[in-house]
mmCIF file of N, CA and C in Angstrom:
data_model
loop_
_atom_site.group_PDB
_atom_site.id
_atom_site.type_symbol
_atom_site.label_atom_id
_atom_site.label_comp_id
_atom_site.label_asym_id
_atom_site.label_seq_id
_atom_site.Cartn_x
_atom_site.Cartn_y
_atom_site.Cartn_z
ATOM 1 N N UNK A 106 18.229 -1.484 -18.808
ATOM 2 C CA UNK A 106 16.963 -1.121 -18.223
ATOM 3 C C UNK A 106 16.276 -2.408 -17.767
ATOM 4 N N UNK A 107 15.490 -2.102 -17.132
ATOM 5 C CA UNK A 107 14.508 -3.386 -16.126
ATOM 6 C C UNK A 107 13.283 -3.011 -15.909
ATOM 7 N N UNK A 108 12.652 -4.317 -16.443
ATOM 8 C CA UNK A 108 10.881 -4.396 -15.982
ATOM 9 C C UNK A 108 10.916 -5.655 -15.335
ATOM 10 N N UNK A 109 10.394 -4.927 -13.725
ATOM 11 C CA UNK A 109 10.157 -6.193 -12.771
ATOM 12 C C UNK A 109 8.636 -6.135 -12.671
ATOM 13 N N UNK A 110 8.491 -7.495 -12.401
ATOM 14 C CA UNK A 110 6.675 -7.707 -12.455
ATOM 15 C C UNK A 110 6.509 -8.513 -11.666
ATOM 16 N N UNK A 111 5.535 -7.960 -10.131
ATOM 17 C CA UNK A 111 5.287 -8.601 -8.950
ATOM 18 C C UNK A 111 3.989 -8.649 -8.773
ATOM 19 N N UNK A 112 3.945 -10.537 -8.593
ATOM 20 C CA UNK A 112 2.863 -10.965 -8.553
ATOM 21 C C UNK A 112 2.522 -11.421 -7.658
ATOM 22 N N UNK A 113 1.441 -11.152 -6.890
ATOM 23 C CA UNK A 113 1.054 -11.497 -5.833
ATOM 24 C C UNK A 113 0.750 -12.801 -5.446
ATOM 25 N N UNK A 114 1.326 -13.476 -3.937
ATOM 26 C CA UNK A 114 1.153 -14.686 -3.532
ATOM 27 C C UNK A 114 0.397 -14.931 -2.318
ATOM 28 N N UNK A 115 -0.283 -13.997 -2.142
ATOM 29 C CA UNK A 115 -0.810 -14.260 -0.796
ATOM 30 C C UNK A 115 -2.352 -13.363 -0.999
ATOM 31 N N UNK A 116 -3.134 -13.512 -0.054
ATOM 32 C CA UNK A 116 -4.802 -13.179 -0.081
ATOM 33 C C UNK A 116 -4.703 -11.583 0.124
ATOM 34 N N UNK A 117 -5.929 -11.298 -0.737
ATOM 35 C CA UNK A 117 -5.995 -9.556 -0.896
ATOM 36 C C UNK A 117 -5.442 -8.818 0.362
ATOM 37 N N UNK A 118 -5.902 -9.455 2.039
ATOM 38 C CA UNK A 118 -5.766 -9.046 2.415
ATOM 39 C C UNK A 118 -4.383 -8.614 3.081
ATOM 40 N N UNK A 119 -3.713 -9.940 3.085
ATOM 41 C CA UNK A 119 -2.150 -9.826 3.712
ATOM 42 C C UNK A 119 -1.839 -8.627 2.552
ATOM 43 N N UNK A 120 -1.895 -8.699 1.351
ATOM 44 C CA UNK A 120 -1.391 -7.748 0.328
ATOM 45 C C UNK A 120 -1.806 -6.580 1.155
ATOM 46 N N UNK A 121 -2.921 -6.034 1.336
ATOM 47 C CA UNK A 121 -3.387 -4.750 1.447
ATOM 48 C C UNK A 121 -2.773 -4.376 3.083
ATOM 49 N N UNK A 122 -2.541 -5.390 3.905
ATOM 50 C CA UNK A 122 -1.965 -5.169 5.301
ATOM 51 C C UNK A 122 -0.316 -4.562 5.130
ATOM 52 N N UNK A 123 0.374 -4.793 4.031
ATOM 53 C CA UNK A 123 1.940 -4.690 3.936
ATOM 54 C C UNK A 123 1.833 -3.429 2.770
ATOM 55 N N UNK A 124 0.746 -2.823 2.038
ATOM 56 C CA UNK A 124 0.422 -1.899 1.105
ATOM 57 C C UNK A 124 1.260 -0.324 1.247
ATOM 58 N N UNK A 125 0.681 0.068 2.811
ATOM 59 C CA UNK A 125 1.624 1.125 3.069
ATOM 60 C C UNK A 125 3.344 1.293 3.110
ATOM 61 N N UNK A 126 3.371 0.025 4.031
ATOM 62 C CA UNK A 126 5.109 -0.124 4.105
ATOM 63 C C UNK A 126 5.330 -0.224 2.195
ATOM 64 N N UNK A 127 4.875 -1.244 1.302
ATOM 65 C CA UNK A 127 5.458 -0.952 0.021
ATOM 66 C C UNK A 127 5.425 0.703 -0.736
ATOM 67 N N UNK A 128 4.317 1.420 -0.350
ATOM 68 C CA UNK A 128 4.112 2.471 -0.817
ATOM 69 C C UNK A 128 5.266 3.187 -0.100
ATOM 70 N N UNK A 129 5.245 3.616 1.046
ATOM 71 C CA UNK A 129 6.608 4.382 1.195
ATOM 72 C C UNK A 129 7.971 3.883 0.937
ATOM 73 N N UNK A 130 8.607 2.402 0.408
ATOM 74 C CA UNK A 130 9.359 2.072 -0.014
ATOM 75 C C UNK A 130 9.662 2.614 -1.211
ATOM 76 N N UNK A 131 8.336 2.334 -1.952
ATOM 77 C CA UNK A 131 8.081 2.993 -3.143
ATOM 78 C C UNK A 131 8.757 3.966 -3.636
ATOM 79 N N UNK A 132 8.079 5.322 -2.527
ATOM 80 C CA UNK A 132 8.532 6.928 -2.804
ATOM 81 C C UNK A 132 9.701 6.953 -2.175
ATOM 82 N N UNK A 133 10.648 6.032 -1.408
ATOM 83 C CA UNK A 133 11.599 6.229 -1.272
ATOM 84 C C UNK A 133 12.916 5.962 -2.311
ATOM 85 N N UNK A 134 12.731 4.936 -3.035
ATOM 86 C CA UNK A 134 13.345 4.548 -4.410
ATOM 87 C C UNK A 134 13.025 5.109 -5.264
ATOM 88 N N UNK A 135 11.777 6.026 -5.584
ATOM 89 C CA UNK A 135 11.820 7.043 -6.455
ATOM 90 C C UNK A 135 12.611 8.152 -6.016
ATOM 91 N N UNK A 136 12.681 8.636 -5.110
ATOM 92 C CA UNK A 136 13.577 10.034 -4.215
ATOM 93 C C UNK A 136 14.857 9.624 -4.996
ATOM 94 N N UNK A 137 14.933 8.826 -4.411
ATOM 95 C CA UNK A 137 16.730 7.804 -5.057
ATOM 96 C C UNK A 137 17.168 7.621 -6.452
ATOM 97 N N UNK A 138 15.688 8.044 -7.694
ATOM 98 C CA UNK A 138 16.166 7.633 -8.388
ATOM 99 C C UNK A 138 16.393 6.133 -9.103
ATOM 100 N N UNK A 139 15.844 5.333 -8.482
ATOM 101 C CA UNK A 139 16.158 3.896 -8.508
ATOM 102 C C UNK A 139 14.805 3.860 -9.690
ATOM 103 N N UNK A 140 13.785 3.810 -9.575
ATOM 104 C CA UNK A 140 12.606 3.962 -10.157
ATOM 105 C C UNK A 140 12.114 4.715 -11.827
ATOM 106 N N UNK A 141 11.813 4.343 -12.624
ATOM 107 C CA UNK A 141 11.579 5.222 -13.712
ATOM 108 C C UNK A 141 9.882 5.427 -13.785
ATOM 109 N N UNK A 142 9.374 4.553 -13.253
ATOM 110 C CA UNK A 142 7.350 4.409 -13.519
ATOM 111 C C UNK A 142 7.065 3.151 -12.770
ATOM 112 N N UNK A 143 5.748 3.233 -12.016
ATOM 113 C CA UNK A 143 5.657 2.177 -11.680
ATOM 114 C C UNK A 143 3.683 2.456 -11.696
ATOM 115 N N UNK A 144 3.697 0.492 -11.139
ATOM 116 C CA UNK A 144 1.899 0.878 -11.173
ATOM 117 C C UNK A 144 1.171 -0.217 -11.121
ATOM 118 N N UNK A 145 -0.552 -0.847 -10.728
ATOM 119 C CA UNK A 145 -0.171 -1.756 -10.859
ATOM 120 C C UNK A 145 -0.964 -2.784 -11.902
ATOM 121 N N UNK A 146 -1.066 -4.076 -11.934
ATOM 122 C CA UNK A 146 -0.871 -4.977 -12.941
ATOM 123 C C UNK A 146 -2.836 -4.880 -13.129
ATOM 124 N N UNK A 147 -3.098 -5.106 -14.863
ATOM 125 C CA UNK A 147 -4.375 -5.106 -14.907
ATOM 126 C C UNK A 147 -4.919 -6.772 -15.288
ATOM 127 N N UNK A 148 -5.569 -7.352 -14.507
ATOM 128 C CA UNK A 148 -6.146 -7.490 -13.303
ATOM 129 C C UNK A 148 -5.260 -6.903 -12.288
ATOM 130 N N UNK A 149 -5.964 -6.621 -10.944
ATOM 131 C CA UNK A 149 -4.999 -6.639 -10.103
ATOM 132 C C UNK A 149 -4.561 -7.105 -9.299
ATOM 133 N N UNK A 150 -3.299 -7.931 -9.880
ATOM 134 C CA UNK A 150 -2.710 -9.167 -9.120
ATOM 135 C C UNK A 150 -1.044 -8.907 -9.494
ATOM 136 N N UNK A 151 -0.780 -7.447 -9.526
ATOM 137 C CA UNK A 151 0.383 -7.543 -8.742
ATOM 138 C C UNK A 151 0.356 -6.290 -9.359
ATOM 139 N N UNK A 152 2.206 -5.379 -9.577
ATOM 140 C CA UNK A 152 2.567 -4.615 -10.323
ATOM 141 C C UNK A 152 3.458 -4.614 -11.313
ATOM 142 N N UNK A 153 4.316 -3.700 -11.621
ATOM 143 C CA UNK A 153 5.246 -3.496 -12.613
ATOM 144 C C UNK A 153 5.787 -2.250 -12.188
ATOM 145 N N UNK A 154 7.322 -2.394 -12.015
ATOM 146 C CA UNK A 154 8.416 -1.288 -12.080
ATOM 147 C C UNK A 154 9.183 -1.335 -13.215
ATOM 148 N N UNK A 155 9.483 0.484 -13.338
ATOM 149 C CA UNK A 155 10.564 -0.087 -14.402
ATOM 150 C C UNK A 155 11.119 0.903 -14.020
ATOM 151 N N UNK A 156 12.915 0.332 -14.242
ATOM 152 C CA UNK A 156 14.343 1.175 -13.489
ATOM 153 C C UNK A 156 15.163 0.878 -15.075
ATOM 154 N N UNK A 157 16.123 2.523 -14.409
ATOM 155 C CA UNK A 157 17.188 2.296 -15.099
ATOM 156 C C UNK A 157 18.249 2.302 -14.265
ATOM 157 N N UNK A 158 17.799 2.126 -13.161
ATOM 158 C CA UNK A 158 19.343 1.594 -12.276
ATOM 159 C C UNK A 158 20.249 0.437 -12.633
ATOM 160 N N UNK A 159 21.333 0.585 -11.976
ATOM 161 C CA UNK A 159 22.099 -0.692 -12.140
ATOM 162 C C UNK A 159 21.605 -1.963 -11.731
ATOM 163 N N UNK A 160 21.721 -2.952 -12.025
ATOM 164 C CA UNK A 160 21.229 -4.543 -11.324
ATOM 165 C C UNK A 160 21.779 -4.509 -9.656
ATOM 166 N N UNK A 161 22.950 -4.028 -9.581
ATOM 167 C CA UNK A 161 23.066 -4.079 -7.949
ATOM 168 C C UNK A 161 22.383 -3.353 -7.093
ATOM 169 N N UNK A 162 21.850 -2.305 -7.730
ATOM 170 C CA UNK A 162 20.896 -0.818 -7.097
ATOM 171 C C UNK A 162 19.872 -1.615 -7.071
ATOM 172 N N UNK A 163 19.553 -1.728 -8.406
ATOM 173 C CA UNK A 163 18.272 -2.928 -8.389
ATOM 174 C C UNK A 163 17.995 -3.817 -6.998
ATOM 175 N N UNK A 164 18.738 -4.636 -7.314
ATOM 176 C CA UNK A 164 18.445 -5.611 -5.910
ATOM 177 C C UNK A 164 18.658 -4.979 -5.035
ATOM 178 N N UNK A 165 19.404 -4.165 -4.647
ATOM 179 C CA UNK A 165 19.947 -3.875 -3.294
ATOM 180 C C UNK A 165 17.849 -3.127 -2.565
ATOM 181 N N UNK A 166 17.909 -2.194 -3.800
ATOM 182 C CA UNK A 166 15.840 -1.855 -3.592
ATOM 183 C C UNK A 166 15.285 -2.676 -3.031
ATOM 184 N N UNK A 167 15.686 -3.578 -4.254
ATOM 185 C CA UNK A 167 14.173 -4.481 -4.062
ATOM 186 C C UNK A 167 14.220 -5.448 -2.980
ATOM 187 N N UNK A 168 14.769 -5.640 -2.412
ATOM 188 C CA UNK A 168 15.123 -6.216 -0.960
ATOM 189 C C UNK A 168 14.974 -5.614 0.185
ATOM 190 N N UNK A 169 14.722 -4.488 0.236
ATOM 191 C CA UNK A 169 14.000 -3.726 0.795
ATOM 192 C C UNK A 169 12.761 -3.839 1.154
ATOM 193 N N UNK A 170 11.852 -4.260 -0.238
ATOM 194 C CA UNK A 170 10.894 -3.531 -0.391
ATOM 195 C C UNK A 170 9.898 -4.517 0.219
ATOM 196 N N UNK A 171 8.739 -4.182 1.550
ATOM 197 C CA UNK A 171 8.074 -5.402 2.548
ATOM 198 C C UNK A 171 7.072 -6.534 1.585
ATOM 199 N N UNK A 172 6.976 -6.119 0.457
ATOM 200 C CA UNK A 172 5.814 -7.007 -0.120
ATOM 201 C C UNK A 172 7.481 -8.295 -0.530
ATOM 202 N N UNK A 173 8.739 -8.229 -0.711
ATOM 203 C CA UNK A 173 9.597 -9.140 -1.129
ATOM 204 C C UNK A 173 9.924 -9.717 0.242
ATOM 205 N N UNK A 174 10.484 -8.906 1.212
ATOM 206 C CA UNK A 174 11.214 -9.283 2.697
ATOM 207 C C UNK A 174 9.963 -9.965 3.424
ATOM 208 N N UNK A 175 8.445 -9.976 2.976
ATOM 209 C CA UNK A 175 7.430 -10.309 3.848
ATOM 210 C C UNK A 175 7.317 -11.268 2.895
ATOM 211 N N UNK A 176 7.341 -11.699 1.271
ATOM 212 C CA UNK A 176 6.886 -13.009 1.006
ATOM 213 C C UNK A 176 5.763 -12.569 0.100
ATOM 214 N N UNK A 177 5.135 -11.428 0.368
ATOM 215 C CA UNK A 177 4.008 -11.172 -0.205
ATOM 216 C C UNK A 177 3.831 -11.586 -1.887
ATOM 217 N N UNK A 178 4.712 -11.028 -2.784
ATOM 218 C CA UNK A 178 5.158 -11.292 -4.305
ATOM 219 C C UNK A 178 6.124 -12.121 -4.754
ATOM 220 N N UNK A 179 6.030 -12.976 -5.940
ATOM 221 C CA UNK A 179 6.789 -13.065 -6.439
ATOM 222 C C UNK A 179 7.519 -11.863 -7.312
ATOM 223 N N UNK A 180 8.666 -11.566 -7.797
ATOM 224 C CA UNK A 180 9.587 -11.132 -8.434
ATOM 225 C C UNK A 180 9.835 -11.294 -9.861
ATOM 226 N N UNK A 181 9.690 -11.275 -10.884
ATOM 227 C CA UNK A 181 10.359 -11.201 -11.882
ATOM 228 C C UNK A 181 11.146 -10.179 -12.674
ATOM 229 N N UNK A 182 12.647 -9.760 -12.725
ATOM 230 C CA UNK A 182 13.438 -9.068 -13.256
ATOM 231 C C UNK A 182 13.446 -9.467 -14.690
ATOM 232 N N UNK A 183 13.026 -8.617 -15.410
ATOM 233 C CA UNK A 183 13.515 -8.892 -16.805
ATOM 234 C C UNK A 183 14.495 -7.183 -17.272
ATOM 235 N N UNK A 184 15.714 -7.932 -17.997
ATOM 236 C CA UNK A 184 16.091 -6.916 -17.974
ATOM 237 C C UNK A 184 16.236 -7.006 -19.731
ATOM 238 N N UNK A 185 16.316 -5.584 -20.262
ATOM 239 C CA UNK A 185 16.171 -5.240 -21.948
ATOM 240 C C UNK A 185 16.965 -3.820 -22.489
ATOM 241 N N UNK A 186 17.426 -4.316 -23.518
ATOM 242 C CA UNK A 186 17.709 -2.666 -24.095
ATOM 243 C C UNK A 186 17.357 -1.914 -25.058
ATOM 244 N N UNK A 187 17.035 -0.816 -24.500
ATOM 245 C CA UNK A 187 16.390 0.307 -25.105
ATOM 246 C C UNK A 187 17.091 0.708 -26.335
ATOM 247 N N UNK A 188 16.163 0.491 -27.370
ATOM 248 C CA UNK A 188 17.442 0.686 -29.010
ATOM 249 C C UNK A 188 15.912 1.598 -29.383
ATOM 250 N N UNK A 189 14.545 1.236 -29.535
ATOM 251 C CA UNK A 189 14.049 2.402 -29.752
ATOM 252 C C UNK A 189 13.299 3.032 -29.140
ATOM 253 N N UNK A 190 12.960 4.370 -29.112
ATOM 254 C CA UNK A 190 11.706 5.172 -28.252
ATOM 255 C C UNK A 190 11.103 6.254 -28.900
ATOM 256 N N UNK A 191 9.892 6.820 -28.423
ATOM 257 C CA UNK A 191 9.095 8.305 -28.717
ATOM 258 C C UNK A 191 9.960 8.757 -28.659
ATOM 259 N N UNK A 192 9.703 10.083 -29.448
ATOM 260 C CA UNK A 192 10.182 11.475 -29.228
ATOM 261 C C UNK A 192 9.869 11.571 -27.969
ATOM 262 N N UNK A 193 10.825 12.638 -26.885
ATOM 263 C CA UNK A 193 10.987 12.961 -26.155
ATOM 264 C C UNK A 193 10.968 11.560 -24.613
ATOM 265 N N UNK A 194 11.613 10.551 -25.242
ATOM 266 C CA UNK A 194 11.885 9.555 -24.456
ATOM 267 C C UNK A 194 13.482 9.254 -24.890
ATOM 268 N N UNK A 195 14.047 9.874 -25.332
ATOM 269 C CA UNK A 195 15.347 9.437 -25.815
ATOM 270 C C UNK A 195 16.284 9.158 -24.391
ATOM 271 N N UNK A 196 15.966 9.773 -23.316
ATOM 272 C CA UNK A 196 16.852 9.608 -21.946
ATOM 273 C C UNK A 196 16.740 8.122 -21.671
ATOM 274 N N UNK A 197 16.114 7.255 -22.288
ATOM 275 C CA UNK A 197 15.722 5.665 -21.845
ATOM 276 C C UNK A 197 16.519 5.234 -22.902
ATOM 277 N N UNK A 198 17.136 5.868 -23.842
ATOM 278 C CA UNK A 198 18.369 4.651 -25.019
ATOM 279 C C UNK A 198 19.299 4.233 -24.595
ATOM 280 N N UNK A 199 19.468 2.850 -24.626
ATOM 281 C CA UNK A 199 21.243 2.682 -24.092
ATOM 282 C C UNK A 199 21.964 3.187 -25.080
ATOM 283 N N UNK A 200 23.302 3.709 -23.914
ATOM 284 C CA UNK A 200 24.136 4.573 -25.092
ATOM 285 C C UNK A 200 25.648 3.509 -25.082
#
């Protein structure tokens, strides 16, 4: 599993000019599946995804996605495994 955390490098506004293109990137990697939750960072100076895709799905997304291909965020992939969870989160354990 993966929590990427994108932090913004550029002024509110370039962010908010490239906002839509990330948002439909967004709902398009959720359609796909690529996506488990996403949202964004408190302050707000960037977000957080979290996937249980593969690392190649992974990137192959997130390269996609205009706030990375435009420069807008930095990136951080951290990737972790799921050994415990809530009830009714058990679909997130590595097996």
């Amino acid at each position: 599993m993966f929590v990427v955390s994108l932090t913004y490098k550029v002024p509110d506004e370039i962010v908010d000019f490239h906002r839509p293109g990330h948002m439909a990137w967004l709902k398009e990697a959720f359609d796909a599946g690529v996506f488990l939750a996403s949202g964004r960072r408190v302050p707000a100076i960037g977000g957080v995804l979290l996937s249980n895709a593969d690392k190649a799905t992974l990137d192959a997304s997130l390269a996609e996605d205009p706030f990375y291909s435009n420069g807008v965020a930095d990136f951080e992939i951290i990737e972790f495994r799921a050994t415990s969870v809530a009830t009714g989160y058990e679909n997130l354990l590595d097996s």
